[in-house]
mmCIF file of C-alpha atoms in Angstrom:
data_model
loop_
_atom_site.group_PDB
_atom_site.id
_atom_site.type_symbol
_atom_site.label_atom_id
_atom_site.label_comp_id
_atom_site.label_asym_id
_atom_site.label_seq_id
_atom_site.Cartn_x
_atom_site.Cartn_y
_atom_site.Cartn_z
ATOM 1 C CA PRO A 404 147.420 139.426 280.402
ATOM 2 C CA ILE A 405 149.682 136.457 281.126
ATOM 3 C CA TYR A 406 153.103 136.658 282.763
ATOM 4 C CA LYS A 407 155.754 134.360 284.181
ATOM 5 C CA ASP A 408 156.921 134.740 287.747
ATOM 6 C CA GLU A 409 160.541 134.451 288.917
ATOM 7 C CA ASP A 410 160.258 130.647 289.057
ATOM 8 C CA GLY A 411 158.977 130.411 285.478
ATOM 9 C CA ASN A 412 155.384 129.640 286.483
ATOM 10 C CA VAL A 413 152.677 131.063 284.223
ATOM 11 C CA ASP A 414 150.116 133.220 285.975
ATOM 12 C CA TYR A 415 147.491 135.841 285.175
ATOM 13 C CA LEU A 416 147.222 139.481 286.169
ATOM 14 C CA TYR A 417 143.904 140.723 287.503
ATOM 15 C CA PRO A 418 144.086 144.528 287.342
ATOM 16 C CA TYR A 419 141.650 146.813 289.147
ATOM 17 C CA VAL A 420 140.352 150.033 287.645
ATOM 18 C CA ALA A 421 139.621 152.588 290.372
ATOM 19 C CA LEU A 422 136.639 154.884 289.851
ATOM 20 C CA LYS A 423 137.959 158.312 290.838
ATOM 21 C CA LYS A 424 134.688 160.113 290.151
ATOM 22 C CA ARG A 425 131.001 159.355 290.218
ATOM 23 C CA ILE A 426 129.820 157.802 286.958
ATOM 24 C CA GLN A 427 126.518 158.229 285.153
ATOM 25 C CA LYS A 428 123.642 155.816 285.506
ATOM 26 C CA GLY A 429 123.728 153.192 282.768
ATOM 27 C CA THR A 430 126.687 151.480 281.047
ATOM 28 C CA ASN A 431 130.036 153.292 281.178
ATOM 29 C CA VAL A 432 133.427 152.433 279.684
ATOM 30 C CA VAL A 433 136.223 153.044 282.168
ATOM 31 C CA LYS A 434 139.852 153.034 280.999
ATOM 32 C CA GLY A 435 143.153 152.793 282.840
ATOM 33 C CA THR A 436 146.824 151.896 282.452
ATOM 34 C CA LEU A 437 148.530 148.735 283.724
ATOM 35 C CA SER A 438 152.312 149.014 284.186
ATOM 36 C CA ILE A 439 154.383 145.804 284.106
ATOM 37 C CA TRP A 440 158.065 145.653 285.045
ATOM 38 C CA ALA A 441 160.159 143.016 283.274
ATOM 39 C CA ASP A 442 163.578 141.637 284.209
ATOM 40 C CA GLY A 443 166.374 143.413 282.375
ATOM 41 C CA TYR A 444 164.346 146.561 281.640
ATOM 42 C CA ASP A 445 164.612 149.842 283.542
ATOM 43 C CA ASP A 446 161.232 151.197 282.460
ATOM 44 C CA PRO A 447 157.831 149.488 282.682
ATOM 45 C CA VAL A 448 155.663 148.378 279.778
ATOM 46 C CA ASP A 449 152.341 150.241 279.878
ATOM 47 C CA LEU A 450 149.191 148.433 278.748
ATOM 48 C CA THR A 451 145.869 150.198 278.230
ATOM 49 C CA ILE A 452 142.980 148.344 279.826
ATOM 50 C CA SER A 453 139.263 149.088 279.794
ATOM 51 C CA THR A 454 136.138 147.650 281.334
ATOM 52 C CA LYS A 455 132.402 148.253 281.137
ATOM 53 C CA VAL A 456 130.738 149.371 284.336
ATOM 54 C CA LYS A 457 126.998 149.207 284.787
ATOM 55 C CA ALA A 458 125.808 151.823 287.262
ATOM 56 C CA THR A 459 122.429 151.845 288.945
ATOM 57 C CA GLU A 460 120.924 154.497 291.161
ATOM 58 C CA TYR A 461 121.847 152.580 294.307
ATOM 59 C CA TYR A 462 124.927 150.524 294.988
ATOM 60 C CA ALA A 463 126.948 148.820 297.730
ATOM 61 C CA TYR A 464 130.417 147.360 298.180
ATOM 62 C CA VAL A 465 132.459 145.544 300.818
ATOM 63 C CA GLU A 466 135.449 147.028 302.649
ATOM 64 C CA TYR A 467 137.972 144.626 304.161
ATOM 65 C CA LYS A 468 141.636 144.478 305.064
ATOM 66 C CA GLY A 469 144.426 142.024 304.407
ATOM 67 C CA TYR A 470 145.874 139.888 307.162
ATOM 68 C CA THR A 471 149.351 138.725 308.114
ATOM 69 C CA TYR A 472 149.970 135.100 309.079
ATOM 70 C CA THR A 473 149.830 134.610 312.846
ATOM 71 C CA GLY A 474 149.468 130.829 313.220
ATOM 72 C CA LYS A 475 145.881 131.315 314.411
ATOM 73 C CA LYS A 476 142.615 131.055 312.479
ATOM 74 C CA ILE A 477 141.406 134.379 311.119
ATOM 75 C CA SER A 478 137.825 135.396 310.451
ATOM 76 C CA PRO A 479 137.759 138.463 308.168
ATOM 77 C CA LYS A 480 136.124 141.624 309.433
ATOM 78 C CA LEU A 481 133.922 142.914 306.629
ATOM 79 C CA LYS A 482 132.209 146.281 306.435
ATOM 80 C CA VAL A 483 129.477 146.883 303.837
ATOM 81 C CA LYS A 484 129.164 150.429 302.503
ATOM 82 C CA TYR A 485 126.069 151.654 300.634
ATOM 83 C CA TRP A 486 124.670 154.827 299.091
ATOM 84 C CA ASN A 487 121.929 156.186 301.361
ATOM 85 C CA GLY A 488 120.845 158.884 298.917
ATOM 86 C CA LYS A 489 123.275 161.494 300.213
ATOM 87 C CA LYS A 490 126.563 159.750 300.951
ATOM 88 C CA MET A 491 128.262 156.374 301.378
ATOM 89 C CA ALA A 492 127.298 154.984 304.791
ATOM 90 C CA THR A 493 127.972 151.799 306.747
ATOM 91 C CA MET A 494 125.210 149.264 306.172
ATOM 92 C CA PRO A 495 123.641 147.810 309.355
ATOM 93 C CA THR A 496 124.734 144.202 309.912
ATOM 94 C CA SER A 497 121.074 143.240 310.306
ATOM 95 C CA TRP A 498 120.603 143.836 306.576
ATOM 96 C CA TYR A 499 122.835 140.965 305.459
ATOM 97 C CA THR A 500 124.532 137.678 306.358
ATOM 98 C CA VAL A 501 128.190 136.769 305.796
ATOM 99 C CA LYS A 502 129.409 133.414 304.504
ATOM 100 C CA THR A 503 133.093 132.705 304.996
ATOM 101 C CA LYS A 504 135.350 130.309 306.866
ATOM 102 C CA LYS A 505 138.054 130.924 309.421
ATOM 103 C CA ASN A 506 141.406 130.290 307.777
ATOM 104 C CA LYS A 507 144.937 130.042 309.115
ATOM 105 C CA ALA A 508 147.209 129.205 306.182
ATOM 106 C CA ILE A 509 148.741 131.734 303.797
ATOM 107 C CA GLY A 510 146.554 132.235 300.716
ATOM 108 C CA TYR A 511 143.438 133.940 299.343
ATOM 109 C CA TYR A 512 139.956 133.018 300.527
ATOM 110 C CA ASP A 513 136.432 133.735 299.329
ATOM 111 C CA TYR A 514 133.721 135.579 301.183
ATOM 112 C CA LYS A 515 130.052 136.106 300.350
ATOM 113 C CA VAL A 516 127.759 138.799 301.689
ATOM 114 C CA LYS A 517 124.081 138.001 301.039
ATOM 115 C CA LEU A 518 121.615 140.818 301.460
ATOM 116 C CA LYS A 519 118.188 140.129 302.904
ATOM 117 C CA LYS A 520 115.338 140.090 300.395
ATOM 118 C CA LYS A 521 113.879 143.484 301.257
ATOM 119 C CA TYR A 522 117.200 145.163 300.350
ATOM 120 C CA GLN A 523 118.177 143.152 297.271
ATOM 121 C CA LYS A 524 116.296 145.278 294.742
ATOM 122 C CA LYS A 525 118.264 148.375 295.707
ATOM 123 C CA TYR A 526 121.671 146.959 296.510
ATOM 124 C CA GLY A 527 121.926 143.567 294.832
ATOM 125 C CA GLU A 528 121.535 140.012 296.058
ATOM 126 C CA MET A 529 125.149 138.984 296.679
ATOM 127 C CA LEU A 530 128.483 140.750 297.146
ATOM 128 C CA ARG A 531 131.463 138.443 296.566
ATOM 129 C CA GLY A 532 135.204 138.810 296.927
ATOM 130 C CA THR A 533 138.427 137.473 298.411
ATOM 131 C CA TYR A 534 140.693 138.433 301.286
ATOM 132 C CA GLY A 535 144.324 137.451 301.754
ATOM 133 C CA ILE A 536 146.567 136.074 304.469
ATOM 134 C CA THR A 537 150.161 136.946 303.599
ATOM 135 C CA PRO A 538 153.560 136.066 305.135
ATOM 136 C CA LYS A 539 155.010 137.839 308.157
ATOM 137 C CA VAL A 540 156.523 141.271 307.462
ATOM 138 C CA PRO A 541 160.312 141.563 307.937
ATOM 139 C CA VAL A 542 161.646 144.390 310.112
ATOM 140 C CA LEU A 543 164.476 146.204 308.348
ATOM 141 C CA ARG A 544 167.214 147.035 310.879
ATOM 142 C CA SER A 545 169.865 148.958 308.976
ATOM 143 C CA VAL A 546 171.461 149.808 305.637
ATOM 144 C CA THR A 547 175.207 150.464 305.879
ATOM 145 C CA ALA A 548 177.350 151.757 302.995
ATOM 146 C CA GLY A 549 180.833 150.565 302.096
ATOM 147 C CA SER A 550 183.123 150.886 299.091
ATOM 148 C CA GLY A 551 180.861 149.930 296.169
ATOM 149 C CA LYS A 552 178.587 147.929 298.447
ATOM 150 C CA LEU A 553 175.698 147.986 300.914
ATOM 151 C CA THR A 554 175.149 145.737 303.907
ATOM 152 C CA ILE A 555 171.473 145.274 304.731
ATOM 153 C CA LYS A 556 170.271 143.782 307.991
ATOM 154 C CA TRP A 557 166.780 142.770 309.087
ATOM 155 C CA LYS A 558 165.365 141.025 312.142
ATOM 156 C CA LYS A 559 166.011 137.316 311.718
ATOM 157 C CA PHE A 560 162.917 135.115 311.805
ATOM 158 C CA SER A 561 162.597 132.460 314.494
ATOM 159 C CA LYS A 562 162.607 128.776 313.487
ATOM 160 C CA SER A 563 158.816 128.586 313.760
ATOM 161 C CA GLU A 564 158.436 131.735 311.617
ATOM 162 C CA GLN A 565 160.850 130.334 309.013
ATOM 163 C CA LYS A 566 158.476 127.407 308.420
ATOM 164 C CA ASN A 567 155.976 129.817 306.896
ATOM 165 C CA ILE A 568 158.251 131.541 304.384
ATOM 166 C CA ASP A 569 160.540 130.303 301.617
ATOM 167 C CA LYS A 570 162.872 133.276 301.211
ATOM 168 C CA PHE A 571 163.460 136.986 301.617
ATOM 169 C CA CYS A 572 163.551 139.404 298.676
ATOM 170 C CA ILE A 573 165.585 142.573 298.907
ATOM 171 C CA GLU A 574 164.559 145.385 296.563
ATOM 172 C CA TYR A 575 166.944 148.270 296.002
ATOM 173 C CA SER A 576 166.859 151.258 293.692
ATOM 174 C CA THR A 577 168.331 154.702 293.070
ATOM 175 C CA ASP A 578 164.740 155.904 292.794
ATOM 176 C CA LYS A 579 163.054 156.627 296.140
ATOM 177 C CA LYS A 580 159.633 155.793 294.684
ATOM 178 C CA PHE A 581 160.857 152.465 293.199
ATOM 179 C CA GLN A 582 159.388 153.289 289.800
ATOM 180 C CA LYS A 583 162.596 152.743 287.803
ATOM 181 C CA ASN A 584 166.028 151.148 288.178
ATOM 182 C CA VAL A 585 164.646 148.541 290.588
ATOM 183 C CA TYR A 586 166.761 145.459 291.362
ATOM 184 C CA VAL A 587 165.997 142.392 293.470
ATOM 185 C CA GLU A 588 168.274 140.003 295.354
ATOM 186 C CA GLU A 589 167.159 136.932 297.275
ATOM 187 C CA ALA A 590 168.246 135.597 300.658
ATOM 188 C CA LYS A 591 167.551 132.309 302.418
ATOM 189 C CA LYS A 592 164.742 132.177 304.955
ATOM 190 C CA THR A 593 167.350 131.595 307.692
ATOM 191 C CA ALA A 594 169.219 134.813 306.795
ATOM 192 C CA GLY A 595 169.217 138.115 308.644
ATOM 193 C CA SER A 596 171.488 140.108 306.365
ATOM 194 C CA ILE A 597 172.898 140.424 302.861
ATOM 195 C CA THR A 598 175.741 142.385 301.236
ATOM 196 C CA LEU A 599 175.145 143.885 297.797
ATOM 197 C CA LYS A 600 178.341 144.429 295.798
ATOM 198 C CA GLY A 601 179.267 146.168 292.550
ATOM 199 C CA LEU A 602 177.139 149.243 293.241
ATOM 200 C CA LYS A 603 177.842 152.698 291.806
ATOM 201 C CA LYS A 604 180.004 154.851 294.069
ATOM 202 C CA GLY A 605 178.452 158.112 295.187
ATOM 203 C CA LYS A 606 174.930 156.883 294.462
ATOM 204 C CA ARG A 607 172.229 156.759 297.108
ATOM 205 C CA TYR A 608 170.312 153.476 297.158
ATOM 206 C CA TYR A 609 166.891 152.957 298.730
ATOM 207 C CA VAL A 610 166.152 149.542 300.220
ATOM 208 C CA ARG A 611 163.114 147.532 301.336
ATOM 209 C CA VAL A 612 162.645 143.852 302.189
ATOM 210 C CA TYR A 613 159.739 141.416 301.982
ATOM 211 C CA SER A 614 159.202 137.719 302.636
ATOM 212 C CA VAL A 615 157.782 135.166 300.187
ATOM 213 C CA LYS A 616 155.921 131.870 300.558
ATOM 214 C CA ASN A 617 155.041 129.550 297.666
ATOM 215 C CA VAL A 618 151.725 127.750 298.083
ATOM 216 C CA LYS A 619 150.536 125.368 295.356
ATOM 217 C CA MET A 620 152.811 126.899 292.695
ATOM 218 C CA LYS A 621 151.802 130.462 293.590
ATOM 219 C CA ASN A 622 153.959 133.046 295.380
ATOM 220 C CA TYR A 623 152.519 135.090 298.227
ATOM 221 C CA SER A 624 154.480 138.130 299.368
ATOM 222 C CA SER A 625 154.352 140.111 302.573
ATOM 223 C CA VAL A 626 154.096 143.875 302.494
ATOM 224 C CA TRP A 627 157.437 145.679 302.488
ATOM 225 C CA SER A 628 159.563 145.895 305.606
ATOM 226 C CA ALA A 629 158.257 148.100 308.406
ATOM 227 C CA ASP A 630 154.993 148.688 306.527
ATOM 228 C CA GLY A 631 156.723 150.228 303.538
ATOM 229 C CA LYS A 632 159.197 152.433 305.407
ATOM 230 C CA ILE A 633 162.353 152.694 303.331
ATOM 231 C CA LYS A 634 165.955 153.004 304.510
ATOM 232 C CA SER A 635 168.763 154.328 302.359
ATOM 233 C CA ALA A 636 172.517 154.922 302.238
ATOM 234 C CA LYS A 637 175.001 156.506 299.842
ATOM 235 C CA VAL A 638 177.627 154.101 298.512
ATOM 236 C CA LYS A 639 181.206 155.198 299.208
#
């Protein structure tokens, strides 16, 4: 599916369908639901997606983690998991070679894991994928309630850190799980606080903050403030 981001740029969604149970050998059709939130709507639009999965008796995949921008070159740490006949185990590094480059800038980068010939028949010749380097995570300091308003403060970025973001986004909602009634306000990269006005009195609002960097017409977002920890306050 195609969507437009907040700057009006057209982009594509690449959904993942998680396999929650072991599938049969052969070709399987796996279905899932993709939820998309649109500006001006409280509830998401649900799209049904499906994909064909070809399962063999043996299989392998790569585990990796995302990285936060540090200003230094990063070489991804990859772990290959494989089915040893009884369970998923960590594949010895002597069974494969890794092709990837050290990268410093914010973005997504390719990696290739090539298995040695003697293991290719069971586990495949090449495992490919991407890993990301995302902007620095803001630290949310406090959420203070006033009359119909909230004042939100986070740790201000240094001048060198500001060079690697374009703005802060502040998400707030009356839903603790942020699945409905979600609103977003933006703040300059030099900011360390924002005051939200016109809020409903007596309502508790949950708040989280993330930073954004645009690279080659594509937005990259950090994870939410304090690794997803949410602060809240009840508007007076």
